[in-house]
Amino acid sequence: MKAEYVDRMGNDLSVVNAARVSFNKTSSYVYLDEDGNEVELKVQDGISKDFLDPPKVIRGKDVGLIKFLAKHHHWTPFAHTAITLRMQAPIPIRTQAFKHKVGLIENEESRRYISTAPDYFTPTFRQQASDKKQGSGEAFDPSTQTKLQSFYDGVMSDAVSNYDYLLELGVAEEQARFVLPQGCEVNWVWTGNLVSFANFVNKRSKSDAQGEIQDLAKQVNDVIAPLFPHSWAALTS
Amino acid sequence: MKAEYVDRMGNDLSVVNAARVSFNKTSSYVYLDEDGNEVELKVQDGISKDFLDPPKVIRGKDVGLIKFLAKHHHWTPFAHTAITLRMQAPIPIRTQAFKHKVGLIENEESRRYISTAPDYFTPTFRQQASDKKQGSGEAFDPSTQTKLQSFYDGVMSDAVSNYDYLLELGVAEEQARFVLPQGCEVNWVWTGNLVSFANFVNKRSKSDAQGEIQDLAKQVNDVIAPLFPHSWAALTS
Amino acid sequence: MKAEYVDRMGNDLSVVNAARVSFNKTSSYVYLDEDGNEVELKVQDGISKDFLDPPKVIRGKDVGLIKFLAKHHHWTPFAHTAITLRMQAPIPIRTQAFKHKVGLIENEESRRYISTAPDYFTPTFRQQASDKKQGSGEAFDPSTQTKLQSFYDGVMSDAVSNYDYLLELGVAEEQARFVLPQGCEVNWVWTGNLVSFANFVNKRSKSDAQGEIQDLAKQVNDVIAPLFPHSWAALTS
Amino acid sequence: MKAEYVDRMGNDLSVVNAARVSFNKTSSYVYLDEDGNEVELKVQDGISKDFLDPPKVIRGKDVGLIKFLAKHHHWTPFAHTAITLRMQAPIPIRTQAFKHKVGLIENEESRRYISTAPDYFTPTFRQQASDKKQGSGEAFDPSTQTKLQSFYDGVMSDAVSNYDYLLELGVAEEQARFVLPQGCEVNWVWTGNLVSFANFVNKRSKSDAQGEIQDLAKQVNDVIAPLFPHSWAALTS
């Protein structure tokens, strides 16, 4: 299970300047350099290069605007941004991730076309919950944990063997996968904006979310937070 | 694997009247009764009841408008409709279905909260394709088919036993499911409009789609076609 | 400015049953009739007719589920519904309405194809706000109001005359409209689900929304509330 | 009326690599440098900087994959990209642009908060069309053109005077704008991906689109084409 950085567009100032278009016909792209001097960017020059490294210093009133926008649910200025991640998770966790549809694009590996042995995810097993809506309770003690994981590993490697056996018999890849367990890892490329990823992280970091997706949400958080420090803090606090 | 009718909004005249708003400030809701007389519906009366049974007779110029709209990709009038289906398919087929995101809402069963033994899907096995992009080739001969399905049934029932065993040991449902095979059936409620379901059916009825989803697309087609005969024909031809 | 009922799909039980699919493989469609007896609907019979008139009595546990879903932002079950409205508003208010994009379909009249004189909206004029973010302050006193509206009517009818003059000179309709004022009314057909319309009503009913769209949101509220009484109350409270 | 470049994410290789995830667990980011040598990018290093200047040389098989994806309507790989534009157009053209909803985010100036005199757009006037669906016919001859534009300028500057007069009388900005003509220019920031902008350009470049939006689509085309030369050509040809 993992979330890795691939690419992005924009920084905190992209949000500020998208918001300012509401108030004024021409919005200047201004930031403070490291000595605290105001530097104005000309739109006509293209701004990507200057924006690549997030400005170390940002004007207080710009931070204030970001907080105001988030507090009043004016989310569209935050959506003039883009982040691409490379993800890996077992199937049910991937399915939970894909429930977040708005503003997100996903391309995943397809086992219609792949016949290599899949990786599988080994969980730290938790006990059943007393309250069903909670999903699960405490982790098992180390000794039981070891036994459970050993049993699990046997099941998973048997399943991969069965998969390989069906492929050897000439069964189509797209059908042989029906015997693969849901604990197998899936890889996907995931592109969205600050708002869509913040929705994912906020919802899937809650205590009633499955432990595995809480871990994945934390990884997504750790990739995005340093790229858009003020905007991300405002959207996820 | 199945697609069952649950509910719907609108009929072919809903499409016609949504389109007519472009041309005129007030659009009359007119249809032909079985004797061929024009009957005008008043918007202020509410029109659902009269619309519930699709009009047996529709004016030729209305059918012409439907064809014109579809031909020129003016799809929004077709989206002032709704259909709810109850669906069942194995996981990889469900995943393919959910790739169609725009205009579709899905609620599916969650094995975080269910611990009953799942149903599983048994395919008619096909051979590997000579061309990878095609997905699969011909079905196996009956004798090999029987052997493959017998092996598959053994694998699937072993997997369900392993799942039950983990539950007995007190493992949380949300983690025990990692050993369930991807051939297990998932149930979901699916709501969309004519455009979104037509996109699904058109794309997943093609010869390069996986055989199983071609079957599912046919079932969706068979539910929707009689409800919106002219619109559906125009969108899926 | 107006919001009129055209059609809908579902009622409060549609929400309940879409949610129940998470917990159980087969969900029964149960409601209480007026004598308090439980009546079970069979999915295979189609359920639209029985659902057309909202059940007068609904089980307490179903109302409880609706409240639970809304409180915990589990919004997808509410989206297995559909409502079609026929709307009219002046251009800037229509533009604000269309900012609500997710889950909504709109077809509006087009002045590329219409050359009849447009209706226009006459506001009750309000004074400038002391706080810019508030948009406007108190309404003018009756005497000033009359003078302002009289001036406004003169401006609007002159504008319509100029529009007609350009059409008489043979100018294309799609260009003549450039002289029409933004106070002209636009008609559109609007289809969405409970979630999308609740988002619209919640956001546009706030005190910092423009007065005119607050009025329009109230009209939308008054159409939808009786159709889905428990769900609408849970989403908009 | 204008479309100006602000920012973007990705280039033709972003599309290629998003597509490759379907076939393989780990996709290498490879491009040819100007001497024709293959250069491999490591995902873990972050790739933005290397990707900023589109590679001058791209492998033939990558171009082939881009063409294959577009031809078979596999559009999601193209959506792992982002482009931000700064736009200006008169209201009815802006409204046509905003009909393209999927994958696009817009923030526009609001005349609830602005009270400066707006710019207005002056068209080259065209005659009424013989075929209504065409929208308009030929441009007027130069002498009639001059007279029409002179009349139009008078109407527009009178309208702006009326707007200013209402503001002087203390009418709220959000209501005074009802007298402003639809020919007034609106500014907005527009962010989308290659697919959403290609849909806009393809649909609004057709001969039955209004002349003004054909011009705007051409400007959008001219900004994006050099940034993603192979992908854009494949999507818009």
XYZ file of N, CA and C in Angstrom, chain B residues 84-158:
225
model
N -33.489 3.590 -11.929
C -32.800 2.893 -10.848
C -32.845 1.390 -11.118
N -31.681 0.753 -11.031
C -31.563 -0.688 -11.239
C -30.965 -1.338 -9.992
N -31.261 -2.608 -9.810
C -30.623 -3.420 -8.781
C -29.711 -4.409 -9.498
N -28.426 -4.368 -9.172
C -27.420 -5.060 -9.961
C -26.681 -6.105 -9.128
N -26.153 -7.117 -9.818
C -25.266 -8.093 -9.194
C -24.215 -8.532 -10.210
N -22.949 -8.502 -9.797
C -21.870 -8.948 -10.691
C -20.640 -9.255 -9.856
N -19.727 -10.112 -10.383
C -18.470 -10.356 -9.664
C -17.598 -9.096 -9.670
N -16.649 -9.049 -8.751
C -15.910 -7.811 -8.480
C -15.264 -7.166 -9.705
N -14.515 -7.898 -10.554
C -13.860 -7.195 -11.663
C -14.863 -6.609 -12.668
N -16.030 -7.247 -12.768
C -17.061 -6.737 -13.681
C -17.721 -5.509 -13.051
N -17.943 -5.571 -11.746
C -18.470 -4.407 -11.028
C -17.504 -3.226 -11.182
N -16.191 -3.527 -11.080
C -15.186 -2.462 -11.220
C -15.253 -1.832 -12.612
N -15.416 -2.658 -13.647
C -15.569 -2.120 -14.998
C -16.820 -1.246 -15.097
N -17.913 -1.708 -14.475
C -19.162 -0.934 -14.518
C -18.970 0.433 -13.871
N -18.238 0.454 -12.743
C -18.074 1.705 -11.991
C -17.113 2.672 -12.683
N -16.399 2.208 -13.717
C -15.574 3.157 -14.467
C -16.429 4.198 -15.174
N -17.702 3.880 -15.340
C -18.631 4.855 -15.916
C -19.147 5.711 -14.768
N -18.574 6.890 -14.609
C -18.821 7.698 -13.418
C -19.851 8.806 -13.642
N -19.785 9.464 -14.807
C -20.590 10.669 -14.995
C -22.083 10.340 -15.034
N -22.842 10.978 -14.177
C -24.294 10.811 -14.192
C -24.785 9.547 -13.519
N -23.923 8.803 -12.835
C -24.315 7.548 -12.198
C -24.029 7.588 -10.701
N -24.961 7.040 -9.938
C -24.828 6.944 -8.485
C -24.897 5.466 -8.117
N -23.979 5.016 -7.256
C -23.997 3.608 -6.872
C -23.917 3.460 -5.352
N -24.735 2.591 -4.815
C -24.620 2.149 -3.419
C -24.486 0.644 -3.418
N -23.399 0.139 -2.859
C -23.181 -1.296 -2.919
C -23.113 -1.892 -1.523
N -23.323 -3.182 -1.455
C -23.181 -3.886 -0.187
C -21.752 -3.741 0.293
N -21.573 -3.729 1.595
C -20.237 -3.599 2.154
C -19.933 -4.783 3.047
N -18.840 -5.471 2.760
C -18.428 -6.603 3.595
C -17.699 -6.136 4.850
N -17.749 -4.815 5.108
C -17.348 -4.366 6.449
C -18.448 -4.734 7.440
N -19.680 -4.865 6.951
C -20.836 -5.009 7.845
C -21.567 -6.331 7.650
N -21.187 -7.118 6.648
C -21.882 -8.361 6.343
C -20.939 -9.513 6.617
N -21.462 -10.594 7.216
C -20.584 -11.739 7.460
C -21.177 -13.042 6.938
N -22.294 -12.952 6.210
C -22.861 -14.157 5.612
C -21.960 -14.615 4.466
N -22.061 -15.909 4.130
C -21.261 -16.441 3.031
C -21.679 -15.781 1.726
N -20.726 -15.277 0.950
C -21.082 -14.628 -0.304
C -21.410 -15.642 -1.407
N -22.278 -15.234 -2.341
C -22.445 -16.001 -3.581
C -21.216 -15.794 -4.453
N -20.960 -16.750 -5.320
C -19.904 -16.483 -6.296
C -20.383 -16.812 -7.695
N -19.725 -16.182 -8.646
C -20.070 -16.296 -10.058
C -19.229 -17.401 -10.689
N -19.869 -18.297 -11.449
C -19.116 -19.326 -12.173
C -19.155 -19.028 -13.669
N -17.995 -18.724 -14.235
C -17.983 -18.374 -15.669
C -18.006 -19.606 -16.576
N -18.400 -19.402 -17.805
C -18.096 -20.335 -18.886
C -16.710 -19.957 -19.375
N -15.733 -20.846 -19.119
C -14.341 -20.454 -19.347
C -13.995 -20.351 -20.831
N -13.234 -19.297 -21.136
C -12.760 -19.078 -22.506
C -11.232 -19.192 -22.545
N -10.725 -19.492 -23.741
C -9.286 -19.632 -23.904
C -8.607 -18.259 -24.014
N -7.297 -18.259 -23.778
C -6.545 -17.018 -23.933
C -6.636 -16.524 -25.375
N -6.593 -15.225 -25.536
C -6.722 -14.629 -26.865
C -5.394 -14.658 -27.589
N -5.437 -14.776 -28.887
C -4.202 -14.629 -29.648
C -3.808 -13.149 -29.643
N -4.798 -12.259 -29.738
C -4.536 -10.813 -29.659
C -4.883 -10.315 -28.253
N -3.857 -9.850 -27.513
C -4.048 -9.454 -26.119
C -5.183 -8.438 -25.932
N -5.307 -7.504 -26.872
C -6.315 -6.446 -26.701
C -7.733 -6.994 -26.755
N -7.886 -8.219 -27.236
C -9.217 -8.804 -27.373
C -9.698 -9.416 -26.047
N -8.761 -9.720 -25.149
C -9.160 -10.222 -23.830
C -9.266 -11.723 -23.752
N -10.007 -12.364 -24.663
C -10.145 -13.823 -24.608
C -10.584 -14.363 -25.960
N -10.457 -15.678 -26.100
C -10.810 -16.347 -27.355
C -12.073 -17.183 -27.207
N -12.096 -18.338 -27.861
C -13.262 -19.223 -27.857
C -13.461 -19.903 -26.493
N -14.696 -20.320 -26.234
C -14.969 -21.108 -25.027
C -14.321 -22.489 -25.168
N -13.969 -23.108 -24.025
C -13.408 -24.457 -24.050
C -14.486 -25.468 -24.464
N -14.055 -26.597 -24.953
C -15.008 -27.660 -25.291
C -15.685 -28.160 -24.014
N -16.889 -28.750 -24.132
C -17.684 -29.135 -22.954
C -16.926 -29.972 -21.933
N -16.125 -30.907 -22.383
C -15.442 -31.777 -21.431
C -14.417 -31.007 -20.598
N -13.591 -30.186 -21.259
C -12.622 -29.366 -20.518
C -13.348 -28.360 -19.636
N -14.431 -27.813 -20.195
C -15.241 -26.843 -19.443
C -15.662 -27.412 -18.089
N -16.170 -28.633 -18.128
C -16.636 -29.276 -16.894
C -15.504 -29.423 -15.892
N -14.331 -29.858 -16.397
C -13.193 -30.018 -15.485
C -12.762 -28.689 -14.883
N -12.729 -27.659 -15.708
C -12.309 -26.339 -15.219
C -13.287 -25.815 -14.175
N -14.578 -25.968 -14.470
C -15.574 -25.441 -13.532
C -15.555 -26.225 -12.220
N -15.263 -27.532 -12.327
C -15.186 -28.338 -11.116
C -14.005 -27.890 -10.248
N -12.835 -27.678 -10.885
C -11.675 -27.165 -10.161
C -11.999 -25.816 -9.527
N -12.626 -24.932 -10.325
C -12.982 -23.577 -9.879
C -13.921 -23.632 -8.674
N -14.951 -24.485 -8.757
C -15.884 -24.597 -7.632
C -15.162 -25.019 -6.351
N -14.189 -25.934 -6.479
C -13.412 -26.346 -5.320
C -12.643 -25.184 -4.714
N -12.000 -24.413 -5.596
C -11.224 -23.256 -5.127
C -12.128 -22.259 -4.420
N -13.290 -22.019 -5.008
C -14.180 -20.991 -4.452
C -14.756 -21.434 -3.104
N -15.151 -22.692 -3.017
C -15.753 -23.092 -1.734
C -14.678 -23.199 -0.647
N -13.436 -23.573 -1.024
C -12.337 -23.516 -0.049
C -12.139 -22.083 0.459
